C-alpha cells in the first residue's frame, strides 16, 4: 500500500462511513492517506509505516465538514436592516420595498471581481479554521449577465485551498430595473445568464417565494438550467408555501433548502426522488421564524443536511458548528442527525458521493478538533458548547470527484 501521510492516535474517529454502524466511531484510530484519497482506516497500533506522521492524541477526527448552502460572495453591509428588523420590520416587506437582497445587489454590482474574491477568500478561510473543508457558494447578488458571471468567477475553486461548489442564483429576486417587466427578466435569465454562467456552475437555484419568483417562473428557470447540465436545487417553502418543493423534487432536485412551510405532498415527492432537505436554522433564528417539519421529514426518510446560509441579511452566520447546535436546539434534530447533516448528508446535497465520510476511497479531507477543556472527546461535547470549536488541524485534499 502506497501511503504519504498517517494520522495516528486519534482519540475518537467518526468515520461516518455508511458501511459501518451509526456514525462509525473507532477509538484510538489511525487514517492513512495518499493521492488525495483515504487508503486505510483502523486501530492506531496497526497503522502502516510512513515517514509523515501526524499525532492526533486526545483529538476528535471528523471528515472535513461540508457547508451545503452559503451566499458567501457579497459586498456591502446590511447592519441597518438588522437594526430595522430588531425594531419590528419584516424581511419580505423590506425586500418588496427595495431593500434586503436588493441593497446587497447594489453594493455587489459596484465591487470589482477581485474585491469580491478577496472578501470571499477571507470568509471561506475563516470557515476553514472552524473545520469546514467544502463550501457551496451561490451567485445571486449580481442579477445581470456580467455581474452574475463575475460572482461565479470570484468563487473559482482553483487556488482557494478548499472545496468550492458553485451555484447559479440569477433568480434570487427581480432586480429593480425589471420591476415592472418581470417576464423580461425571466427571459434574460434563461436566454442570456444561464448559457453564460452554466460553464462556471454546478447547480441552478431559484428563490421561489413572495417578493421573488413564482412557481411557473421557477420551474421554467430550473428546467432551463437542468437542460444545460446543471444539478437542480431551490430555496423552497421558506416565507410562503408555493408548491416548489413538490415540483422541484419531480424535476429531480438534488437538494431543497429552508422548507419551513413544506407540506405533506412536498415531503412525499422529496422522499420519492431521494432529494436532500437542507435545513438553515440561522435564517430561522434571525427571522424569528418557526422550524420546518423535521419529524415528518425524518418519518418520510428524507436525508437532512444543515447549512449556515451565510449571507449579509437573513443569516449572518459564519460557523457551521453553531448551525448544527441550533438545528438540535431549535429544530429538534438528534445530535447524530446533526453530525450527519454537516458531513455525509451535506455531501449528498452537493452531489459529492466520496466526501463527508472517511473510508477506503473517500477524499482525504480530515478535521481534527480538541474537545472543550475538561470535556470528553465526543461529538456530544463539541455540539453542546457553542462557538468553541476551532479545528486543531485540517487536511484538505481538494479532490472531490
Ligand atoms: O437563503 N431566502 C432567500 N435568500 C437568502 C437570503 C439572502 C439575503 O437575505 O441576502 C436565504 O436566506
Ligand atoms: Fe439562501
PDB file of N, CA and C in Angstrom, residues 323-391:
ATOM      1  N   UNK A 323     -24.512  26.350  13.530  1.00  0.00           N
ATOM      2  CA  UNK A 323     -25.736  25.957  12.813  1.00  0.00           C
ATOM      3  C   UNK A 323     -26.182  24.567  13.261  1.00  0.00           C
ATOM      4  N   UNK A 324     -25.222  23.658  13.454  1.00  0.00           N
ATOM      5  CA  UNK A 324     -25.570  22.291  13.868  1.00  0.00           C
ATOM      6  C   UNK A 324     -26.182  22.283  15.270  1.00  0.00           C
ATOM      7  N   UNK A 325     -25.588  23.075  16.165  1.00  0.00           N
ATOM      8  CA  UNK A 325     -26.139  23.155  17.526  1.00  0.00           C
ATOM      9  C   UNK A 325     -27.550  23.746  17.492  1.00  0.00           C
ATOM     10  N   UNK A 326     -27.738  24.786  16.678  1.00  0.00           N
ATOM     11  CA  UNK A 326     -29.074  25.398  16.556  1.00  0.00           C
ATOM     12  C   UNK A 326     -30.081  24.410  15.951  1.00  0.00           C
ATOM     13  N   UNK A 327     -29.625  23.558  15.047  1.00  0.00           N
ATOM     14  CA  UNK A 327     -30.546  22.567  14.459  1.00  0.00           C
ATOM     15  C   UNK A 327     -31.062  21.619  15.543  1.00  0.00           C
ATOM     16  N   UNK A 328     -30.183  21.292  16.504  1.00  0.00           N
ATOM     17  CA  UNK A 328     -30.632  20.450  17.631  1.00  0.00           C
ATOM     18  C   UNK A 328     -31.581  21.239  18.540  1.00  0.00           C
ATOM     19  N   UNK A 329     -31.173  22.454  18.868  1.00  0.00           N
ATOM     20  CA  UNK A 329     -31.928  23.233  19.866  1.00  0.00           C
ATOM     21  C   UNK A 329     -33.258  23.746  19.353  1.00  0.00           C
ATOM     22  N   UNK A 330     -33.278  24.191  18.098  1.00  0.00           N
ATOM     23  CA  UNK A 330     -34.477  24.904  17.618  1.00  0.00           C
ATOM     24  C   UNK A 330     -35.268  24.121  16.577  1.00  0.00           C
ATOM     25  N   UNK A 331     -34.698  23.001  16.069  1.00  0.00           N
ATOM     26  CA  UNK A 331     -35.415  22.256  15.038  1.00  0.00           C
ATOM     27  C   UNK A 331     -35.681  20.808  15.432  1.00  0.00           C
ATOM     28  N   UNK A 332     -35.078  20.377  16.532  1.00  0.00           N
ATOM     29  CA  UNK A 332     -35.360  19.034  17.024  1.00  0.00           C
ATOM     30  C   UNK A 332     -34.542  17.927  16.399  1.00  0.00           C
ATOM     31  N   UNK A 333     -33.403  18.259  15.772  1.00  0.00           N
ATOM     32  CA  UNK A 333     -32.557  17.180  15.274  1.00  0.00           C
ATOM     33  C   UNK A 333     -31.870  16.479  16.446  1.00  0.00           C
ATOM     34  N   UNK A 334     -31.623  15.182  16.293  1.00  0.00           N
ATOM     35  CA  UNK A 334     -30.787  14.499  17.277  1.00  0.00           C
ATOM     36  C   UNK A 334     -29.332  14.891  17.002  1.00  0.00           C
ATOM     37  N   UNK A 335     -28.463  14.647  17.973  1.00  0.00           N
ATOM     38  CA  UNK A 335     -27.060  15.008  17.748  1.00  0.00           C
ATOM     39  C   UNK A 335     -26.444  14.178  16.620  1.00  0.00           C
ATOM     40  N   UNK A 336     -26.819  12.889  16.516  1.00  0.00           N
ATOM     41  CA  UNK A 336     -26.307  12.086  15.396  1.00  0.00           C
ATOM     42  C   UNK A 336     -26.779  12.655  14.055  1.00  0.00           C
ATOM     43  N   UNK A 337     -28.043  13.079  14.006  1.00  0.00           N
ATOM     44  CA  UNK A 337     -28.543  13.686  12.762  1.00  0.00           C
ATOM     45  C   UNK A 337     -27.781  14.972  12.432  1.00  0.00           C
ATOM     46  N   UNK A 338     -27.447  15.740  13.474  1.00  0.00           N
ATOM     47  CA  UNK A 338     -26.715  16.988  13.236  1.00  0.00           C
ATOM     48  C   UNK A 338     -25.325  16.698  12.663  1.00  0.00           C
ATOM     49  N   UNK A 339     -24.658  15.677  13.190  1.00  0.00           N
ATOM     50  CA  UNK A 339     -23.326  15.328  12.658  1.00  0.00           C
ATOM     51  C   UNK A 339     -23.445  14.857  11.202  1.00  0.00           C
ATOM     52  N   UNK A 340     -24.424  13.998  10.926  1.00  0.00           N
ATOM     53  CA  UNK A 340     -24.649  13.570   9.530  1.00  0.00           C
ATOM     54  C   UNK A 340     -24.961  14.775   8.645  1.00  0.00           C
ATOM     55  N   UNK A 341     -25.664  15.763   9.236  1.00  0.00           N
ATOM     56  CA  UNK A 341     -26.110  16.934   8.478  1.00  0.00           C
ATOM     57  C   UNK A 341     -24.984  17.849   8.037  1.00  0.00           C
ATOM     58  N   UNK A 342     -23.849  17.799   8.734  1.00  0.00           N
ATOM     59  CA  UNK A 342     -22.722  18.660   8.334  1.00  0.00           C
ATOM     60  C   UNK A 342     -21.577  17.835   7.729  1.00  0.00           C
ATOM     61  N   UNK A 343     -21.871  16.534   7.496  1.00  0.00           N
ATOM     62  CA  UNK A 343     -20.855  15.676   6.857  1.00  0.00           C
ATOM     63  C   UNK A 343     -21.482  14.959   5.646  1.00  0.00           C
ATOM     64  N   UNK A 344     -21.867  13.670   5.851  1.00  0.00           N
ATOM     65  CA  UNK A 344     -22.266  12.863   4.687  1.00  0.00           C
ATOM     66  C   UNK A 344     -23.519  13.373   3.993  1.00  0.00           C
ATOM     67  N   UNK A 345     -24.522  13.782   4.744  1.00  0.00           N
ATOM     68  CA  UNK A 345     -25.743  14.254   4.077  1.00  0.00           C
ATOM     69  C   UNK A 345     -25.510  15.600   3.386  1.00  0.00           C
ATOM     70  N   UNK A 346     -24.617  16.402   3.940  1.00  0.00           N
ATOM     71  CA  UNK A 346     -24.275  17.663   3.265  1.00  0.00           C
ATOM     72  C   UNK A 346     -23.555  17.372   1.949  1.00  0.00           C
ATOM     73  N   UNK A 347     -22.698  16.340   1.961  1.00  0.00           N
ATOM     74  CA  UNK A 347     -22.002  15.952   0.722  1.00  0.00           C
ATOM     75  C   UNK A 347     -23.011  15.468  -0.322  1.00  0.00           C
ATOM     76  N   UNK A 348     -23.984  14.674   0.125  1.00  0.00           N
ATOM     77  CA  UNK A 348     -25.010  14.192  -0.816  1.00  0.00           C
ATOM     78  C   UNK A 348     -25.787  15.372  -1.395  1.00  0.00           C
ATOM     79  N   UNK A 349     -26.052  16.373  -0.547  1.00  0.00           N
ATOM     80  CA  UNK A 349     -26.779  17.569  -1.017  1.00  0.00           C
ATOM     81  C   UNK A 349     -25.999  18.302  -2.106  1.00  0.00           C
ATOM     82  N   UNK A 350     -24.675  18.098  -2.140  1.00  0.00           N
ATOM     83  CA  UNK A 350     -23.853  18.762  -3.150  1.00  0.00           C
ATOM     84  C   UNK A 350     -23.435  17.811  -4.273  1.00  0.00           C
ATOM     85  N   UNK A 351     -23.961  16.590  -4.258  1.00  0.00           N
ATOM     86  CA  UNK A 351     -23.594  15.628  -5.305  1.00  0.00           C
ATOM     87  C   UNK A 351     -22.156  15.173  -5.205  1.00  0.00           C
ATOM     88  N   UNK A 352     -21.641  15.019  -3.961  1.00  0.00           N
ATOM     89  CA  UNK A 352     -20.241  14.606  -3.751  1.00  0.00           C
ATOM     90  C   UNK A 352     -20.220  13.262  -3.006  1.00  0.00           C
ATOM     91  N   UNK A 353     -20.380  12.151  -3.721  1.00  0.00           N
ATOM     92  CA  UNK A 353     -20.520  10.859  -3.034  1.00  0.00           C
ATOM     93  C   UNK A 353     -19.273  10.409  -2.274  1.00  0.00           C
ATOM     94  N   UNK A 354     -18.096  10.936  -2.620  1.00  0.00           N
ATOM     95  CA  UNK A 354     -16.872  10.475  -1.951  1.00  0.00           C
ATOM     96  C   UNK A 354     -16.425  11.382  -0.813  1.00  0.00           C
ATOM     97  N   UNK A 355     -17.217  12.422  -0.524  1.00  0.00           N
ATOM     98  CA  UNK A 355     -16.859  13.337   0.569  1.00  0.00           C
ATOM     99  C   UNK A 355     -17.836  13.151   1.728  1.00  0.00           C
ATOM    100  N   UNK A 356     -17.446  13.685   2.908  1.00  0.00           N
ATOM    101  CA  UNK A 356     -18.347  13.652   4.058  1.00  0.00           C
ATOM    102  C   UNK A 356     -18.289  12.367   4.856  1.00  0.00           C
ATOM    103  N   UNK A 357     -17.340  11.477   4.519  1.00  0.00           N
ATOM    104  CA  UNK A 357     -17.113  10.257   5.291  1.00  0.00           C
ATOM    105  C   UNK A 357     -15.653   9.875   5.134  1.00  0.00           C
ATOM    106  N   UNK A 358     -15.181   9.004   5.994  1.00  0.00           N
ATOM    107  CA  UNK A 358     -13.762   8.599   5.966  1.00  0.00           C
ATOM    108  C   UNK A 358     -13.702   7.085   5.852  1.00  0.00           C
ATOM    109  N   UNK A 359     -13.202   6.609   4.715  1.00  0.00           N
ATOM    110  CA  UNK A 359     -13.066   5.172   4.483  1.00  0.00           C
ATOM    111  C   UNK A 359     -12.254   4.984   3.223  1.00  0.00           C
ATOM    112  N   UNK A 360     -11.903   3.729   2.912  1.00  0.00           N
ATOM    113  CA  UNK A 360     -11.066   3.478   1.743  1.00  0.00           C
ATOM    114  C   UNK A 360     -11.772   4.033   0.502  1.00  0.00           C
ATOM    115  N   UNK A 361     -11.102   4.942  -0.203  1.00  0.00           N
ATOM    116  CA  UNK A 361     -11.662   5.529  -1.423  1.00  0.00           C
ATOM    117  C   UNK A 361     -12.315   6.879  -1.219  1.00  0.00           C
ATOM    118  N   UNK A 362     -12.542   7.286   0.029  1.00  0.00           N
ATOM    119  CA  UNK A 362     -13.133   8.618   0.240  1.00  0.00           C
ATOM    120  C   UNK A 362     -12.056   9.683   0.026  1.00  0.00           C
ATOM    121  N   UNK A 363     -12.478  10.932  -0.164  1.00  0.00           N
ATOM    122  CA  UNK A 363     -11.491  12.011  -0.261  1.00  0.00           C
ATOM    123  C   UNK A 363     -10.797  12.165   1.095  1.00  0.00           C
ATOM    124  N   UNK A 364      -9.521  12.574   1.038  1.00  0.00           N
ATOM    125  CA  UNK A 364      -8.737  12.671   2.275  1.00  0.00           C
ATOM    126  C   UNK A 364      -8.895  14.057   2.885  1.00  0.00           C
ATOM    127  N   UNK A 365     -10.110  14.391   3.278  1.00  0.00           N
ATOM    128  CA  UNK A 365     -10.367  15.644   3.999  1.00  0.00           C
ATOM    129  C   UNK A 365     -10.635  15.278   5.457  1.00  0.00           C
ATOM    130  N   UNK A 366      -9.733  15.671   6.339  1.00  0.00           N
ATOM    131  CA  UNK A 366      -9.883  15.327   7.753  1.00  0.00           C
ATOM    132  C   UNK A 366      -9.865  16.603   8.595  1.00  0.00           C
ATOM    133  N   UNK A 367     -10.748  16.664   9.575  1.00  0.00           N
ATOM    134  CA  UNK A 367     -10.788  17.804  10.501  1.00  0.00           C
ATOM    135  C   UNK A 367     -10.587  17.273  11.914  1.00  0.00           C
ATOM    136  N   UNK A 368      -9.569  17.805  12.602  1.00  0.00           N
ATOM    137  CA  UNK A 368      -9.241  17.337  13.957  1.00  0.00           C
ATOM    138  C   UNK A 368      -9.565  18.423  14.967  1.00  0.00           C
ATOM    139  N   UNK A 369     -10.365  18.063  15.972  1.00  0.00           N
ATOM    140  CA  UNK A 369     -10.839  19.028  16.972  1.00  0.00           C
ATOM    141  C   UNK A 369     -10.428  18.597  18.371  1.00  0.00           C
ATOM    142  N   UNK A 370     -10.023  19.584  19.168  1.00  0.00           N
ATOM    143  CA  UNK A 370      -9.824  19.318  20.596  1.00  0.00           C
ATOM    144  C   UNK A 370     -11.160  19.552  21.283  1.00  0.00           C
ATOM    145  N   UNK A 371     -11.601  18.652  22.162  1.00  0.00           N
ATOM    146  CA  UNK A 371     -12.833  18.939  22.900  1.00  0.00           C
ATOM    147  C   UNK A 371     -12.604  20.140  23.829  1.00  0.00           C
ATOM    148  N   UNK A 372     -13.686  20.844  24.222  1.00  0.00           N
ATOM    149  CA  UNK A 372     -13.500  21.948  25.175  1.00  0.00           C
ATOM    150  C   UNK A 372     -12.802  21.435  26.438  1.00  0.00           C
ATOM    151  N   UNK A 373     -12.057  22.299  27.146  1.00  0.00           N
ATOM    152  CA  UNK A 373     -11.281  21.857  28.308  1.00  0.00           C
ATOM    153  C   UNK A 373     -12.118  21.048  29.301  1.00  0.00           C
ATOM    154  N   UNK A 374     -11.580  19.907  29.704  1.00  0.00           N
ATOM    155  CA  UNK A 374     -12.252  19.082  30.709  1.00  0.00           C
ATOM    156  C   UNK A 374     -13.376  18.231  30.157  1.00  0.00           C
ATOM    157  N   UNK A 375     -13.656  18.352  28.846  1.00  0.00           N
ATOM    158  CA  UNK A 375     -14.766  17.599  28.238  1.00  0.00           C
ATOM    159  C   UNK A 375     -14.239  16.328  27.583  1.00  0.00           C
ATOM    160  N   UNK A 376     -15.089  15.297  27.447  1.00  0.00           N
ATOM    161  CA  UNK A 376     -14.660  14.094  26.728  1.00  0.00           C
ATOM    162  C   UNK A 376     -14.544  14.351  25.226  1.00  0.00           C
ATOM    163  N   UNK A 377     -13.764  13.484  24.556  1.00  0.00           N
ATOM    164  CA  UNK A 377     -13.543  13.645  23.113  1.00  0.00           C
ATOM    165  C   UNK A 377     -14.714  13.042  22.344  1.00  0.00           C
ATOM    166  N   UNK A 378     -15.858  13.701  22.396  1.00  0.00           N
ATOM    167  CA  UNK A 378     -17.064  13.197  21.733  1.00  0.00           C
ATOM    168  C   UNK A 378     -17.710  14.304  20.909  1.00  0.00           C
ATOM    169  N   UNK A 379     -18.569  13.908  19.983  1.00  0.00           N
ATOM    170  CA  UNK A 379     -19.301  14.923  19.219  1.00  0.00           C
ATOM    171  C   UNK A 379     -20.341  15.598  20.112  1.00  0.00           C
ATOM    172  N   UNK A 380     -20.827  14.883  21.147  1.00  0.00           N
ATOM    173  CA  UNK A 380     -21.786  15.499  22.081  1.00  0.00           C
ATOM    174  C   UNK A 380     -21.172  16.747  22.729  1.00  0.00           C
ATOM    175  N   UNK A 381     -19.922  16.626  23.183  1.00  0.00           N
ATOM    176  CA  UNK A 381     -19.254  17.772  23.800  1.00  0.00           C
ATOM    177  C   UNK A 381     -19.073  18.899  22.795  1.00  0.00           C
ATOM    178  N   UNK A 382     -18.695  18.517  21.557  1.00  0.00           N
ATOM    179  CA  UNK A 382     -18.477  19.553  20.544  1.00  0.00           C
ATOM    180  C   UNK A 382     -19.781  20.268  20.210  1.00  0.00           C
ATOM    181  N   UNK A 383     -20.885  19.519  20.172  1.00  0.00           N
ATOM    182  CA  UNK A 383     -22.174  20.135  19.815  1.00  0.00           C
ATOM    183  C   UNK A 383     -22.767  20.946  20.962  1.00  0.00           C
ATOM    184  N   UNK A 384     -22.529  20.507  22.192  1.00  0.00           N
ATOM    185  CA  UNK A 384     -23.169  21.199  23.317  1.00  0.00           C
ATOM    186  C   UNK A 384     -22.616  22.619  23.493  1.00  0.00           C
ATOM    187  N   UNK A 385     -21.296  22.762  23.302  1.00  0.00           N
ATOM    188  CA  UNK A 385     -20.652  24.047  23.567  1.00  0.00           C
ATOM    189  C   UNK A 385     -20.645  24.878  22.287  1.00  0.00           C
ATOM    190  N   UNK A 386     -21.314  26.009  22.293  1.00  0.00           N
ATOM    191  CA  UNK A 386     -21.436  26.793  21.068  1.00  0.00           C
ATOM    192  C   UNK A 386     -20.293  27.787  20.936  1.00  0.00           C
ATOM    193  N   UNK A 387     -19.722  27.844  19.726  1.00  0.00           N
ATOM    194  CA  UNK A 387     -18.703  28.861  19.452  1.00  0.00           C
ATOM    195  C   UNK A 387     -17.319  28.528  19.963  1.00  0.00           C
ATOM    196  N   UNK A 388     -17.076  27.261  20.325  1.00  0.00           N
ATOM    197  CA  UNK A 388     -15.798  26.881  20.948  1.00  0.00           C
ATOM    198  C   UNK A 388     -14.930  26.033  20.008  1.00  0.00           C
ATOM    199  N   UNK A 389     -15.503  25.594  18.855  1.00  0.00           N
ATOM    200  CA  UNK A 389     -14.848  24.545  18.083  1.00  0.00           C
ATOM    201  C   UNK A 389     -14.021  25.063  16.922  1.00  0.00           C
ATOM    202  N   UNK A 390     -12.757  25.361  17.186  1.00  0.00           N
ATOM    203  CA  UNK A 390     -11.828  25.607  16.097  1.00  0.00           C
ATOM    204  C   UNK A 390     -11.162  24.293  15.758  1.00  0.00           C
ATOM    205  N   UNK A 391     -10.847  24.087  14.465  1.00  0.00           N
ATOM    206  CA  UNK A 391     -10.142  22.851  14.107  1.00  0.00           C
ATOM    207  C   UNK A 391      -8.677  23.006  14.502  1.00  0.00           C
TER     208      UNK A 391
END
